């Protein structure tokens, strides 16, 4: 099976070709075109994103096909992100994917963007397959899941307010760093001292019990406010910037690591899979490994190209859905938000 993946949910126009079946899949190509224009505005402007997708979708798909060494006629299926995301942006990839599938007479499958993030690590690591505990951390989502098998997901915890990536981006803004600021905060924090700004760990009572409301839940808006107060209270922000970044990142990482440990240990999982843009954070990956390795739990992180938004993960999730008999009609719609298919409450 040769499948083309298309991803246009936010500010990356991406296409990829995968070949294979089951967990035996080879990535033949992956093209990602990032829309830098949004930097000027300090955030993604939906209308500009849609227009940029329109101008780049054809060359991006062409390039993915040529890098894979194939022609349109060699494709067996098309997978496209249809939710969640910016509706106008999603529509561009979906319309293109639909037209392609219709004109070639091949199946089309709509993919949930977050299910895509769940499959990203499996493209590079043969053992990043269920059962595992997943931590999906992106600009819009923070989800802790127990994954018994592909397609069967139990929601352990989610954020009550800001997503992890959103917290990074807002803190970056407070510190005067460019957008999206996650990686700049991480860079800055490397030179920061850990003891100058010690922010409270959100929702991390040490004596919390499984079954407590906050046992797996996340909340980052209080942490963001604590950073805001530190920034306002600083007599010399240039001198304090790195220490504040360090204090913020330490607090956020502690919370993510501890909750992931709780999820894995209480379900007897020996594998943890990270996904989403914040999974690019190496300090987080190191902290996660330092905590979980001694417990006999292996941590899998995708490389940055696959951790952030990309079409290879969409093709991989689409392949799974097609192999399980799912196919979308030409009436497939775009939705700004929706739950991951197969997700149940804990
Ligand atoms: O998954 P993604 O590419 O897009 C969404 O689906 O949202 O995630 C983007 C997020 C942004 O908030 C960005 O600041 C964050 O990932 N990010 C990072 C790092 N690299 C990207 N956050 C922390 N540390 C990083 N190194
Ligand atoms: Zn994403």
PDB file of N, CA, C and O and ligand atoms in Angstrom, residues 12 113-114 117 137-141 165-166 168-169 180-183 186 249 276-278 280-282 307-309, ligand 1:
ATOM      1  N   UNK A  12       1.646  24.804   8.771  1.00  0.00           N
ATOM      2  CA  UNK A  12       2.589  24.021   7.986  1.00  0.00           C
ATOM      3  C   UNK A  12       1.834  23.366   6.832  1.00  0.00           C
ATOM      4  O   UNK A  12       0.807  22.725   7.068  1.00  0.00           O
ATOM      5  N   UNK A 113      -5.880  15.001  13.749  1.00  0.00           N
ATOM      6  CA  UNK A 113      -4.507  15.489  13.873  1.00  0.00           C
ATOM      7  C   UNK A 113      -3.776  14.908  15.103  1.00  0.00           C
ATOM      8  O   UNK A 113      -2.600  14.538  15.022  1.00  0.00           O
ATOM      9  N   UNK A 114      -4.474  14.815  16.240  1.00  0.00           N
ATOM     10  CA  UNK A 114      -3.810  14.328  17.451  1.00  0.00           C
ATOM     11  C   UNK A 114      -3.547  12.822  17.379  1.00  0.00           C
ATOM     12  O   UNK A 114      -2.582  12.330  17.976  1.00  0.00           O
ATOM     13  N   UNK A 117      -0.235  12.644  15.751  1.00  0.00           N
ATOM     14  CA  UNK A 117       0.902  12.844  16.668  1.00  0.00           C
ATOM     15  C   UNK A 117       1.234  11.561  17.440  1.00  0.00           C
ATOM     16  O   UNK A 117       2.392  11.300  17.768  1.00  0.00           O
ATOM     17  N   UNK A 137       1.902  16.747  23.565  1.00  0.00           N
ATOM     18  CA  UNK A 137       2.094  18.120  24.025  1.00  0.00           C
ATOM     19  C   UNK A 137       2.365  19.027  22.831  1.00  0.00           C
ATOM     20  O   UNK A 137       3.449  19.006  22.265  1.00  0.00           O
ATOM     21  N   UNK A 138       1.334  19.796  22.460  1.00  0.00           N
ATOM     22  CA  UNK A 138       1.495  20.662  21.290  1.00  0.00           C
ATOM     23  C   UNK A 138       1.075  22.080  21.652  1.00  0.00           C
ATOM     24  O   UNK A 138       0.872  22.401  22.813  1.00  0.00           O
ATOM     25  N   UNK A 139       0.925  22.909  20.621  1.00  0.00           N
ATOM     26  CA  UNK A 139       0.518  24.283  20.857  1.00  0.00           C
ATOM     27  C   UNK A 139      -0.922  24.388  21.342  1.00  0.00           C
ATOM     28  O   UNK A 139      -1.287  25.330  22.034  1.00  0.00           O
ATOM     29  N   UNK A 140      -1.741  23.409  20.982  1.00  0.00           N
ATOM     30  CA  UNK A 140      -3.158  23.484  21.335  1.00  0.00           C
ATOM     31  C   UNK A 140      -3.632  22.419  22.310  1.00  0.00           C
ATOM     32  O   UNK A 140      -4.743  22.503  22.825  1.00  0.00           O
ATOM     33  N   UNK A 141      -2.813  21.392  22.556  1.00  0.00           N
ATOM     34  CA  UNK A 141      -3.272  20.261  23.371  1.00  0.00           C
ATOM     35  C   UNK A 141      -2.227  19.778  24.365  1.00  0.00           C
ATOM     36  O   UNK A 141      -1.030  19.872  24.105  1.00  0.00           O
ATOM     37  N   UNK A 165       2.489  23.826  25.034  1.00  0.00           N
ATOM     38  CA  UNK A 165       3.144  24.650  24.009  1.00  0.00           C
ATOM     39  C   UNK A 165       2.707  26.108  24.101  1.00  0.00           C
ATOM     40  O   UNK A 165       3.508  27.031  23.913  1.00  0.00           O
ATOM     41  N   UNK A 166       1.418  26.269  24.395  1.00  0.00           N
ATOM     42  CA  UNK A 166       0.856  27.616  24.550  1.00  0.00           C
ATOM     43  C   UNK A 166       1.549  28.332  25.719  1.00  0.00           C
ATOM     44  O   UNK A 166       1.875  29.517  25.624  1.00  0.00           O
ATOM     45  N   UNK A 168       4.575  27.746  26.836  1.00  0.00           N
ATOM     46  CA  UNK A 168       5.920  28.100  26.356  1.00  0.00           C
ATOM     47  C   UNK A 168       5.857  29.369  25.500  1.00  0.00           C
ATOM     48  O   UNK A 168       6.675  30.280  25.654  1.00  0.00           O
ATOM     49  N   UNK A 169       4.876  29.419  24.585  1.00  0.00           N
ATOM     50  CA  UNK A 169       4.796  30.557  23.667  1.00  0.00           C
ATOM     51  C   UNK A 169       4.464  31.859  24.403  1.00  0.00           C
ATOM     52  O   UNK A 169       4.994  32.916  24.073  1.00  0.00           O
ATOM     53  N   UNK A 180       7.043  31.097  17.106  1.00  0.00           N
ATOM     54  CA  UNK A 180       6.669  30.412  18.343  1.00  0.00           C
ATOM     55  C   UNK A 180       7.898  30.212  19.222  1.00  0.00           C
ATOM     56  O   UNK A 180       8.951  29.815  18.733  1.00  0.00           O
ATOM     57  N   UNK A 181       7.744  30.471  20.507  1.00  0.00           N
ATOM     58  CA  UNK A 181       8.917  30.677  21.344  1.00  0.00           C
ATOM     59  C   UNK A 181       9.445  29.501  22.138  1.00  0.00           C
ATOM     60  O   UNK A 181      10.449  29.642  22.849  1.00  0.00           O
ATOM     61  N   UNK A 182       8.786  28.330  22.046  1.00  0.00           N
ATOM     62  CA  UNK A 182       9.208  27.182  22.847  1.00  0.00           C
ATOM     63  C   UNK A 182      10.700  26.920  22.809  1.00  0.00           C
ATOM     64  O   UNK A 182      11.363  26.828  23.851  1.00  0.00           O
ATOM     65  N   UNK A 183      11.244  26.865  21.596  1.00  0.00           N
ATOM     66  CA  UNK A 183      12.666  26.496  21.517  1.00  0.00           C
ATOM     67  C   UNK A 183      13.582  27.595  22.036  1.00  0.00           C
ATOM     68  O   UNK A 183      14.676  27.336  22.536  1.00  0.00           O
ATOM     69  N   UNK A 186      13.686  27.222  25.755  1.00  0.00           N
ATOM     70  CA  UNK A 186      14.574  26.116  26.121  1.00  0.00           C
ATOM     71  C   UNK A 186      16.046  26.536  26.038  1.00  0.00           C
ATOM     72  O   UNK A 186      16.839  26.264  26.948  1.00  0.00           O
ATOM     73  N   UNK A 249      10.603  26.524  33.017  1.00  0.00           N
ATOM     74  CA  UNK A 249      10.749  25.225  32.341  1.00  0.00           C
ATOM     75  C   UNK A 249      10.895  24.082  33.347  1.00  0.00           C
ATOM     76  O   UNK A 249      10.327  23.004  33.157  1.00  0.00           O
ATOM     77  N   UNK A 276       4.003  15.700  19.547  1.00  0.00           N
ATOM     78  CA  UNK A 276       3.646  17.121  19.528  1.00  0.00           C
ATOM     79  C   UNK A 276       4.893  17.987  19.613  1.00  0.00           C
ATOM     80  O   UNK A 276       5.965  17.505  20.019  1.00  0.00           O
ATOM     81  N   UNK A 277       4.759  19.254  19.241  1.00  0.00           N
ATOM     82  CA  UNK A 277       5.911  20.147  19.135  1.00  0.00           C
ATOM     83  C   UNK A 277       6.761  20.256  20.388  1.00  0.00           C
ATOM     84  O   UNK A 277       7.991  20.353  20.302  1.00  0.00           O
ATOM     85  N   UNK A 278       6.144  20.228  21.570  1.00  0.00           N
ATOM     86  CA  UNK A 278       6.912  20.374  22.815  1.00  0.00           C
ATOM     87  C   UNK A 278       7.815  19.143  23.044  1.00  0.00           C
ATOM     88  O   UNK A 278       8.785  19.210  23.792  1.00  0.00           O
ATOM     89  N   UNK A 280       9.893  18.257  21.102  1.00  0.00           N
ATOM     90  CA  UNK A 280      11.220  18.650  20.571  1.00  0.00           C
ATOM     91  C   UNK A 280      12.142  19.072  21.707  1.00  0.00           C
ATOM     92  O   UNK A 280      13.353  19.186  21.511  1.00  0.00           O
ATOM     93  N   UNK A 281      11.554  19.363  22.865  1.00  0.00           N
ATOM     94  CA  UNK A 281      12.330  19.897  23.989  1.00  0.00           C
ATOM     95  C   UNK A 281      13.227  18.808  24.573  1.00  0.00           C
ATOM     96  O   UNK A 281      12.761  17.842  25.172  1.00  0.00           O
ATOM     97  N   UNK A 282      14.535  18.980  24.369  1.00  0.00           N
ATOM     98  CA  UNK A 282      15.489  17.930  24.774  1.00  0.00           C
ATOM     99  C   UNK A 282      15.650  17.855  26.277  1.00  0.00           C
ATOM    100  O   UNK A 282      15.915  16.796  26.833  1.00  0.00           O
ATOM    101  N   UNK A 307       8.036  15.335  15.327  1.00  0.00           N
ATOM    102  CA  UNK A 307       7.332  15.750  16.550  1.00  0.00           C
ATOM    103  C   UNK A 307       6.393  16.916  16.240  1.00  0.00           C
ATOM    104  O   UNK A 307       5.260  16.960  16.704  1.00  0.00           O
ATOM    105  N   UNK A 308       6.873  17.866  15.415  1.00  0.00           N
ATOM    106  CA  UNK A 308       6.014  18.994  15.042  1.00  0.00           C
ATOM    107  C   UNK A 308       5.089  18.550  13.902  1.00  0.00           C
ATOM    108  O   UNK A 308       5.162  17.420  13.431  1.00  0.00           O
ATOM    109  N   UNK A 309       4.221  19.462  13.478  1.00  0.00           N
ATOM    110  CA  UNK A 309       3.199  19.085  12.501  1.00  0.00           C
ATOM    111  C   UNK A 309       3.819  18.613  11.182  1.00  0.00           C
ATOM    112  O   UNK A 309       4.656  19.297  10.602  1.00  0.00           O
TER     113      UNK A 309
HETATM  114  O1  LIG B   1       2.629  20.091  17.376  1.00  0.00           O
HETATM  115  P1  LIG B   1       2.998  21.457  16.961  1.00  0.00           P
HETATM  116  O2  LIG B   1       4.019  21.623  15.876  1.00  0.00           O
HETATM  117  O3  LIG B   1       1.740  22.265  16.485  1.00  0.00           O
HETATM  118  C1  LIG B   1       0.483  22.087  17.061  1.00  0.00           C
HETATM  119  O4  LIG B   1      -0.230  21.127  16.677  1.00  0.00           O
HETATM  120  O5  LIG B   1       0.188  22.923  17.952  1.00  0.00           O
HETATM  121  O6  LIG B   1       3.489  22.237  18.293  1.00  0.00           O
HETATM  122  C2  LIG B   1       3.910  23.568  18.280  1.00  0.00           C
HETATM  123  C3  LIG B   1       4.343  23.966  19.693  1.00  0.00           C
HETATM  124  C4  LIG B   1       4.598  25.453  19.858  1.00  0.00           C
HETATM  125  O7  LIG B   1       3.897  25.905  20.994  1.00  0.00           O
HETATM  126  C5  LIG B   1       6.110  25.536  20.063  1.00  0.00           C
HETATM  127  O8  LIG B   1       6.539  26.625  20.860  1.00  0.00           O
HETATM  128  C6  LIG B   1       6.380  24.222  20.749  1.00  0.00           C
HETATM  129  O9  LIG B   1       5.568  23.300  20.045  1.00  0.00           O
HETATM  130  N1  LIG B   1       7.806  23.832  20.719  1.00  0.00           N
HETATM  131  C7  LIG B   1       8.578  23.725  21.820  1.00  0.00           C
HETATM  132  C8  LIG B   1       9.880  23.395  21.378  1.00  0.00           C
HETATM  133  N2  LIG B   1       9.850  23.288  20.023  1.00  0.00           N
HETATM  134  C9  LIG B   1       8.571  23.559  19.633  1.00  0.00           C
HETATM  135  N3  LIG B   1       8.278  23.899  23.119  1.00  0.00           N
HETATM  136  C10 LIG B   1       9.274  23.721  24.013  1.00  0.00           C
HETATM  137  N4  LIG B   1      10.553  23.405  23.669  1.00  0.00           N
HETATM  138  C11 LIG B   1      10.896  23.232  22.385  1.00  0.00           C
HETATM  139  N5  LIG B   1      12.164  22.921  22.057  1.00  0.00           N
END
